[in-house]
């Protein structure tokens, strides 16, 4: 049973526009959420996180929104750049270890 | 080194053979994690080590899988009598401690292919 779901396996966005990546979770014990970015043949790299006591966290072009009642979070990238093309994983935890979604492949088209 | 180092980067072996995968965490990181990613799947937790505490082995899929860690240094993941379903990318990560707000830093993984 998947506790963290990324229902869109892929997403294409024009350079300069907004990319929105979505993630849903089922376990109400999850209270800390992270996004990781992965390029081919490399390990995932940490991007941004959010605690359940917040509903928004922003870091430069990246913003994560959390809707606890809907058990939904999203990652917004504005403006999108070609270098953002990668697979993005949503992860959640009540404690170590992390539970990951299957990832969304983002393609930013120049 | 500056990051988490894994070796080998690729490993091809025949079904039934044993394999050992190595992970060198970031110096000073007390927590070390192993994950695997099978084709089209997310990252699947296998095991983690925190300092000298007993490891959390709850994610190991079978008794063919085992892992060791020497102090707060190198870790080895061993798969005995490999099966084709063991084919995956095996990822190691480390963090300063196991607090949930400590980002895990990943190595580039070992791509394991079982023929």
PDB file of C-alpha atoms in Angstrom:
ATOM      1  CA  UNK A   1       0.000   0.000   0.000  1.00  0.00           C
ATOM      2  CA  UNK A   2       1.563   3.241  -1.158  1.00  0.00           C
ATOM      3  CA  UNK A   3       1.583   5.800   1.599  1.00  0.00           C
ATOM      4  CA  UNK A   4       3.064   8.551  -0.570  1.00  0.00           C
ATOM      5  CA  UNK A   5       1.639   8.942  -4.048  1.00  0.00           C
ATOM      6  CA  UNK A   6       2.816  11.001  -6.968  1.00  0.00           C
ATOM      7  CA  UNK A   7       0.094  10.381  -9.494  1.00  0.00           C
ATOM      8  CA  UNK A   8       1.715  12.162 -12.424  1.00  0.00           C
ATOM      9  CA  UNK A   9       4.659  10.171 -13.741  1.00  0.00           C
ATOM     10  CA  UNK A  10       5.694  13.014 -16.017  1.00  0.00           C
ATOM     11  CA  UNK A  11       5.169  16.724 -16.626  1.00  0.00           C
ATOM     12  CA  UNK A  12       6.295  19.049 -19.428  1.00  0.00           C
ATOM     13  CA  UNK A  13       6.519  22.798 -18.939  1.00  0.00           C
ATOM     14  CA  UNK A  14       7.757  25.683 -21.058  1.00  0.00           C
ATOM     15  CA  UNK A  15      10.832  27.510 -19.838  1.00  0.00           C
ATOM     16  CA  UNK A  16       9.854  30.525 -17.746  1.00  0.00           C
ATOM     17  CA  UNK A  17       6.467  29.129 -16.760  1.00  0.00           C
ATOM     18  CA  UNK A  18       5.438  27.606 -13.445  1.00  0.00           C
ATOM     19  CA  UNK A  19       5.952  23.900 -12.728  1.00  0.00           C
ATOM     20  CA  UNK A  20       3.599  22.350 -10.189  1.00  0.00           C
ATOM     21  CA  UNK A  21       4.373  18.891  -8.885  1.00  0.00           C
ATOM     22  CA  UNK A  22       1.828  17.182  -6.670  1.00  0.00           C
ATOM     23  CA  UNK A  23       2.024  14.615  -3.912  1.00  0.00           C
ATOM     24  CA  UNK A  24      -0.640  12.930  -1.786  1.00  0.00           C
ATOM     25  CA  UNK A  25      -0.159  10.921   1.370  1.00  0.00           C
ATOM     26  CA  UNK A  26      -2.366   8.614   3.356  1.00  0.00           C
ATOM     27  CA  UNK A  27      -0.651   8.270   6.729  1.00  0.00           C
ATOM     28  CA  UNK A  28      -1.904  10.922   9.136  1.00  0.00           C
ATOM     29  CA  UNK A  29       1.175  10.309  11.305  1.00  0.00           C
ATOM     30  CA  UNK A  30       3.382  11.950   8.675  1.00  0.00           C
ATOM     31  CA  UNK A  31       4.377  15.376   9.926  1.00  0.00           C
ATOM     32  CA  UNK A  32       7.476  16.272   7.950  1.00  0.00           C
ATOM     33  CA  UNK A  33       7.743  16.370   4.192  1.00  0.00           C
ATOM     34  CA  UNK A  34      10.637  16.733   1.797  1.00  0.00           C
ATOM     35  CA  UNK A  35      11.271  17.068  -1.910  1.00  0.00           C
ATOM     36  CA  UNK A  36      14.305  15.555  -3.572  1.00  0.00           C
ATOM     37  CA  UNK A  37      15.524  16.053  -7.126  1.00  0.00           C
ATOM     38  CA  UNK A  38      17.306  13.361  -9.092  1.00  0.00           C
ATOM     39  CA  UNK A  39      19.314  13.576 -12.297  1.00  0.00           C
ATOM     40  CA  UNK A  40      20.063  10.408 -14.294  1.00  0.00           C
ATOM     41  CA  UNK A  41      22.885   8.276 -12.871  1.00  0.00           C
ATOM     42  CA  UNK A  42      23.103  10.484  -9.775  1.00  0.00           C
ATOM     43  CA  UNK A  43      21.698  10.140  -6.293  1.00  0.00           C
ATOM     44  CA  UNK A  44      18.760  12.275  -5.167  1.00  0.00           C
ATOM     45  CA  UNK A  45      19.604  15.703  -3.766  1.00  0.00           C
ATOM     46  CA  UNK A  46      17.593  17.453  -1.101  1.00  0.00           C
ATOM     47  CA  UNK A  47      15.591  20.394  -2.379  1.00  0.00           C
ATOM     48  CA  UNK A  48      13.187  21.734   0.223  1.00  0.00           C
ATOM     49  CA  UNK A  49      11.184  20.567   3.216  1.00  0.00           C
ATOM     50  CA  UNK A  50       8.171  21.560   5.265  1.00  0.00           C
ATOM     51  CA  UNK A  51       6.933  20.741   8.732  1.00  0.00           C
ATOM     52  CA  UNK A  52       3.256  20.083   9.374  1.00  0.00           C
ATOM     53  CA  UNK A  53       3.077  23.161  11.582  1.00  0.00           C
ATOM     54  CA  UNK A  54       3.469  25.256   8.439  1.00  0.00           C
ATOM     55  CA  UNK A  55       1.491  25.456   5.234  1.00  0.00           C
ATOM     56  CA  UNK A  56       4.146  27.055   3.071  1.00  0.00           C
ATOM     57  CA  UNK A  57       7.913  27.133   2.798  1.00  0.00           C
ATOM     58  CA  UNK A  58       9.819  29.090   0.208  1.00  0.00           C
ATOM     59  CA  UNK A  59      13.426  28.912  -0.962  1.00  0.00           C
ATOM     60  CA  UNK A  60      14.261  30.989  -3.994  1.00  0.00           C
ATOM     61  CA  UNK A  61      12.381  29.668  -7.012  1.00  0.00           C
ATOM     62  CA  UNK A  62      11.019  26.716  -5.024  1.00  0.00           C
ATOM     63  CA  UNK A  63       7.934  26.806  -2.824  1.00  0.00           C
ATOM     64  CA  UNK A  64       6.282  23.882  -1.107  1.00  0.00           C
ATOM     65  CA  UNK A  65       2.645  24.083  -0.020  1.00  0.00           C
ATOM     66  CA  UNK A  66       1.052  21.731   2.469  1.00  0.00           C
ATOM     67  CA  UNK A  67      -2.666  21.107   2.842  1.00  0.00           C
ATOM     68  CA  UNK A  68      -3.003  18.868   5.882  1.00  0.00           C
ATOM     69  CA  UNK A  69      -6.754  18.437   5.685  1.00  0.00           C
ATOM     70  CA  UNK A  70      -6.430  17.140   2.130  1.00  0.00           C
ATOM     71  CA  UNK A  71      -3.192  15.250   2.882  1.00  0.00           C
ATOM     72  CA  UNK A  72      -1.697  16.959  -0.130  1.00  0.00           C
ATOM     73  CA  UNK A  73       1.470  18.852  -0.857  1.00  0.00           C
ATOM     74  CA  UNK A  74       2.797  20.511  -3.936  1.00  0.00           C
ATOM     75  CA  UNK A  75       6.094  21.893  -5.169  1.00  0.00           C
ATOM     76  CA  UNK A  76       6.037  25.037  -7.258  1.00  0.00           C
ATOM     77  CA  UNK A  77       9.018  26.056  -9.366  1.00  0.00           C
ATOM     78  CA  UNK A  78       8.898  29.590 -10.727  1.00  0.00           C
ATOM     79  CA  UNK A  79      10.282  30.371 -13.233  1.00  0.00           C
ATOM     80  CA  UNK A  80      11.105  26.939 -14.581  1.00  0.00           C
ATOM     81  CA  UNK A  81      14.516  26.527 -16.200  1.00  0.00           C
ATOM     82  CA  UNK A  82      15.888  23.775 -18.472  1.00  0.00           C
ATOM     83  CA  UNK A  83      18.271  22.739 -15.680  1.00  0.00           C
ATOM     84  CA  UNK A  84      15.250  21.866 -13.567  1.00  0.00           C
ATOM     85  CA  UNK A  85      14.560  18.890 -15.835  1.00  0.00           C
ATOM     86  CA  UNK A  86      14.880  15.897 -13.506  1.00  0.00           C
ATOM     87  CA  UNK A  87      12.844  13.401 -11.525  1.00  0.00           C
ATOM     88  CA  UNK A  88      11.312  14.878  -8.381  1.00  0.00           C
ATOM     89  CA  UNK A  89      10.545  12.675  -5.394  1.00  0.00           C
ATOM     90  CA  UNK A  90       8.209  13.569  -2.591  1.00  0.00           C
ATOM     91  CA  UNK A  91       9.070  12.024   0.794  1.00  0.00           C
ATOM     92  CA  UNK A  92       7.344  11.987   4.149  1.00  0.00           C
ATOM     93  CA  UNK A  93       8.104  10.852   7.649  1.00  0.00           C
ATOM     94  CA  UNK A  94       6.849  10.741  11.178  1.00  0.00           C
ATOM     95  CA  UNK A  95      10.402   9.719  12.054  1.00  0.00           C
ATOM     96  CA  UNK A  96      13.324   8.113  10.266  1.00  0.00           C
ATOM     97  CA  UNK A  97      13.310   6.542   7.693  1.00  0.00           C
ATOM     98  CA  UNK A  98      11.730   8.451   4.856  1.00  0.00           C
ATOM     99  CA  UNK A  99       8.850   7.100   2.773  1.00  0.00           C
ATOM    100  CA  UNK A 100       9.201   8.093  -0.872  1.00  0.00           C
ATOM    101  CA  UNK A 101       6.778   8.439  -3.731  1.00  0.00           C
ATOM    102  CA  UNK A 102       7.552   7.007  -7.176  1.00  0.00           C
ATOM    103  CA  UNK A 103       8.630  10.339  -8.578  1.00  0.00           C
ATOM    104  CA  UNK A 104       7.536  12.743 -11.312  1.00  0.00           C
ATOM    105  CA  UNK A 105       9.752  13.375 -14.312  1.00  0.00           C
ATOM    106  CA  UNK A 106       9.790  17.089 -15.110  1.00  0.00           C
ATOM    107  CA  UNK A 107      10.858  18.247 -18.553  1.00  0.00           C
ATOM    108  CA  UNK A 108      11.378  21.971 -19.003  1.00  0.00           C
ATOM    109  CA  UNK A 109      11.295  22.846 -22.672  1.00  0.00           C
ATOM    110  CA  UNK A 110      13.348  25.777 -23.895  1.00  0.00           C
TER     111      UNK A 110
ATOM    112  CA  UNK B   1      35.572  12.941   0.320  1.00  0.00           C
ATOM    113  CA  UNK B   2      33.017  15.679  -0.009  1.00  0.00           C
ATOM    114  CA  UNK B   3      30.033  13.452  -0.597  1.00  0.00           C
ATOM    115  CA  UNK B   4      28.710   9.941  -0.111  1.00  0.00           C
ATOM    116  CA  UNK B   5      30.709   7.489  -2.180  1.00  0.00           C
ATOM    117  CA  UNK B   6      29.396   4.144  -3.384  1.00  0.00           C
ATOM    118  CA  UNK B   7      31.171   1.308  -5.133  1.00  0.00           C
ATOM    119  CA  UNK B   8      30.968  -0.304  -7.532  1.00  0.00           C
ATOM    120  CA  UNK B   9      28.877   2.040  -9.676  1.00  0.00           C
ATOM    121  CA  UNK B  10      27.669  -0.923 -11.723  1.00  0.00           C
ATOM    122  CA  UNK B  11      27.589  -4.620 -10.968  1.00  0.00           C
ATOM    123  CA  UNK B  12      26.420  -7.427 -13.236  1.00  0.00           C
ATOM    124  CA  UNK B  13      26.302 -10.901 -11.789  1.00  0.00           C
ATOM    125  CA  UNK B  14      24.681 -14.236 -12.322  1.00  0.00           C
ATOM    126  CA  UNK B  15      21.658 -15.411 -10.400  1.00  0.00           C
ATOM    127  CA  UNK B  16      22.673 -17.271  -7.271  1.00  0.00           C
ATOM    128  CA  UNK B  17      25.923 -15.382  -6.689  1.00  0.00           C
ATOM    129  CA  UNK B  18      26.584 -13.234  -3.628  1.00  0.00           C
ATOM    130  CA  UNK B  19      27.294  -9.506  -4.012  1.00  0.00           C
ATOM    131  CA  UNK B  20      28.735  -6.854  -1.729  1.00  0.00           C
ATOM    132  CA  UNK B  21      27.996  -3.175  -2.145  1.00  0.00           C
ATOM    133  CA  UNK B  22      30.025  -0.536  -0.354  1.00  0.00           C
ATOM    134  CA  UNK B  23      29.145   2.881   1.000  1.00  0.00           C
ATOM    135  CA  UNK B  24      31.475   5.558   2.368  1.00  0.00           C
ATOM    136  CA  UNK B  25      29.371   8.190   4.130  1.00  0.00           C
ATOM    137  CA  UNK B  26      30.219  11.832   4.611  1.00  0.00           C
ATOM    138  CA  UNK B  27      32.780  12.199   7.344  1.00  0.00           C
ATOM    139  CA  UNK B  28      31.149  12.976  10.684  1.00  0.00           C
ATOM    140  CA  UNK B  29      27.715  11.731   9.666  1.00  0.00           C
ATOM    141  CA  UNK B  30      26.481   9.334  12.318  1.00  0.00           C
ATOM    142  CA  UNK B  31      23.419   8.105  10.445  1.00  0.00           C
ATOM    143  CA  UNK B  32      23.639   5.889   7.368  1.00  0.00           C
ATOM    144  CA  UNK B  33      20.783   4.551   5.264  1.00  0.00           C
ATOM    145  CA  UNK B  34      20.376   2.024   2.483  1.00  0.00           C
ATOM    146  CA  UNK B  35      17.559   2.276  -0.063  1.00  0.00           C
ATOM    147  CA  UNK B  36      16.875   0.588  -3.338  1.00  0.00           C
ATOM    148  CA  UNK B  37      15.016   1.754  -6.404  1.00  0.00           C
ATOM    149  CA  UNK B  38      13.601  -0.835  -8.728  1.00  0.00           C
ATOM    150  CA  UNK B  39      12.609   0.144 -12.231  1.00  0.00           C
ATOM    151  CA  UNK B  40       9.627   2.487 -12.240  1.00  0.00           C
ATOM    152  CA  UNK B  41       9.401   2.507  -8.469  1.00  0.00           C
ATOM    153  CA  UNK B  42      10.190   4.948  -5.700  1.00  0.00           C
ATOM    154  CA  UNK B  43      12.980   4.610  -3.213  1.00  0.00           C
ATOM    155  CA  UNK B  44      12.412   1.670  -0.888  1.00  0.00           C
ATOM    156  CA  UNK B  45      13.967   1.797   2.583  1.00  0.00           C
ATOM    157  CA  UNK B  46      16.140  -1.182   3.498  1.00  0.00           C
ATOM    158  CA  UNK B  47      18.120  -0.491   6.689  1.00  0.00           C
ATOM    159  CA  UNK B  48      19.636   2.327   8.694  1.00  0.00           C
ATOM    160  CA  UNK B  49      22.405   2.724  11.227  1.00  0.00           C
ATOM    161  CA  UNK B  50      22.684   5.401  13.891  1.00  0.00           C
ATOM    162  CA  UNK B  51      25.949   5.548  15.787  1.00  0.00           C
ATOM    163  CA  UNK B  52      26.425   2.491  17.959  1.00  0.00           C
ATOM    164  CA  UNK B  53      22.715   1.727  18.273  1.00  0.00           C
ATOM    165  CA  UNK B  54      21.259  -1.491  16.903  1.00  0.00           C
ATOM    166  CA  UNK B  55      20.378  -0.956  13.235  1.00  0.00           C
ATOM    167  CA  UNK B  56      16.787  -0.700  12.051  1.00  0.00           C
ATOM    168  CA  UNK B  57      16.494  -3.658   9.695  1.00  0.00           C
ATOM    169  CA  UNK B  58      12.763  -3.425   9.202  1.00  0.00           C
ATOM    170  CA  UNK B  59      13.004  -2.751   5.470  1.00  0.00           C
ATOM    171  CA  UNK B  60      15.165  -5.712   4.490  1.00  0.00           C
ATOM    172  CA  UNK B  61      13.060  -7.798   2.084  1.00  0.00           C
ATOM    173  CA  UNK B  62      14.465 -11.192   3.042  1.00  0.00           C
ATOM    174  CA  UNK B  63      17.149 -12.901   5.098  1.00  0.00           C
ATOM    175  CA  UNK B  64      19.334 -12.956   2.002  1.00  0.00           C
ATOM    176  CA  UNK B  65      19.980  -9.269   2.671  1.00  0.00           C
ATOM    177  CA  UNK B  66      22.301  -8.083   5.421  1.00  0.00           C
ATOM    178  CA  UNK B  67      24.356  -4.999   6.157  1.00  0.00           C
ATOM    179  CA  UNK B  68      27.182  -4.031   8.435  1.00  0.00           C
ATOM    180  CA  UNK B  69      28.738  -0.775   9.433  1.00  0.00           C
ATOM    181  CA  UNK B  70      32.134  -0.246  10.992  1.00  0.00           C
ATOM    182  CA  UNK B  71      31.705   2.372  13.701  1.00  0.00           C
ATOM    183  CA  UNK B  72      30.558   5.564  12.048  1.00  0.00           C
ATOM    184  CA  UNK B  73      32.340   4.767   8.835  1.00  0.00           C
ATOM    185  CA  UNK B  74      31.995   2.423   5.894  1.00  0.00           C
ATOM    186  CA  UNK B  75      28.966   0.216   5.401  1.00  0.00           C
ATOM    187  CA  UNK B  76      28.597  -2.922   3.324  1.00  0.00           C
ATOM    188  CA  UNK B  77      25.303  -4.288   2.021  1.00  0.00           C
ATOM    189  CA  UNK B  78      25.461  -7.987   1.190  1.00  0.00           C
ATOM    190  CA  UNK B  79      22.964  -9.885  -0.901  1.00  0.00           C
ATOM    191  CA  UNK B  80      23.335 -13.643  -0.835  1.00  0.00           C
ATOM    192  CA  UNK B  81      22.084 -16.019  -3.514  1.00  0.00           C
ATOM    193  CA  UNK B  82      20.949 -13.147  -5.726  1.00  0.00           C
ATOM    194  CA  UNK B  83      17.655 -13.370  -7.592  1.00  0.00           C
ATOM    195  CA  UNK B  84      16.542 -11.475 -10.687  1.00  0.00           C
ATOM    196  CA  UNK B  85      14.107  -9.415  -8.607  1.00  0.00           C
ATOM    197  CA  UNK B  86      17.112  -8.025  -6.724  1.00  0.00           C
ATOM    198  CA  UNK B  87      18.018  -6.026  -9.830  1.00  0.00           C
ATOM    199  CA  UNK B  88      17.804  -2.374  -8.834  1.00  0.00           C
ATOM    200  CA  UNK B  89      19.804   0.720  -8.049  1.00  0.00           C
ATOM    201  CA  UNK B  90      21.005   0.515  -4.463  1.00  0.00           C
ATOM    202  CA  UNK B  91      21.394   3.942  -2.870  1.00  0.00           C
ATOM    203  CA  UNK B  92      23.218   4.854   0.290  1.00  0.00           C
ATOM    204  CA  UNK B  93      22.609   8.083   2.196  1.00  0.00           C
ATOM    205  CA  UNK B  94      24.039   9.667   5.302  1.00  0.00           C
ATOM    206  CA  UNK B  95      23.018  12.473   7.627  1.00  0.00           C
ATOM    207  CA  UNK B  96      24.437  14.129  10.682  1.00  0.00           C
ATOM    208  CA  UNK B  97      21.937  12.291  12.838  1.00  0.00           C
ATOM    209  CA  UNK B  98      18.584  10.637  12.370  1.00  0.00           C
ATOM    210  CA  UNK B  99      16.488  13.648  13.207  1.00  0.00           C
ATOM    211  CA  UNK B 100      13.814  13.991  10.557  1.00  0.00           C
ATOM    212  CA  UNK B 101      14.874  17.518   9.725  1.00  0.00           C
ATOM    213  CA  UNK B 102      18.364  16.375   8.854  1.00  0.00           C
ATOM    214  CA  UNK B 103      18.460  16.067   5.070  1.00  0.00           C
ATOM    215  CA  UNK B 104      19.875  12.820   3.846  1.00  0.00           C
ATOM    216  CA  UNK B 105      22.765  13.123   1.410  1.00  0.00           C
ATOM    217  CA  UNK B 106      22.742  10.403  -1.210  1.00  0.00           C
ATOM    218  CA  UNK B 107      25.491   8.697  -3.136  1.00  0.00           C
ATOM    219  CA  UNK B 108      25.115   8.033  -6.848  1.00  0.00           C
ATOM    220  CA  UNK B 109      24.120   4.434  -6.235  1.00  0.00           C
ATOM    221  CA  UNK B 110      25.170   0.998  -7.418  1.00  0.00           C
ATOM    222  CA  UNK B 111      23.234  -0.325 -10.385  1.00  0.00           C
ATOM    223  CA  UNK B 112      22.895  -4.061  -9.792  1.00  0.00           C
ATOM    224  CA  UNK B 113      21.844  -6.323 -12.641  1.00  0.00           C
ATOM    225  CA  UNK B 114      21.165 -10.000 -12.041  1.00  0.00           C
ATOM    226  CA  UNK B 115      21.316 -12.151 -15.155  1.00  0.00           C
TER     227      UNK B 115
END
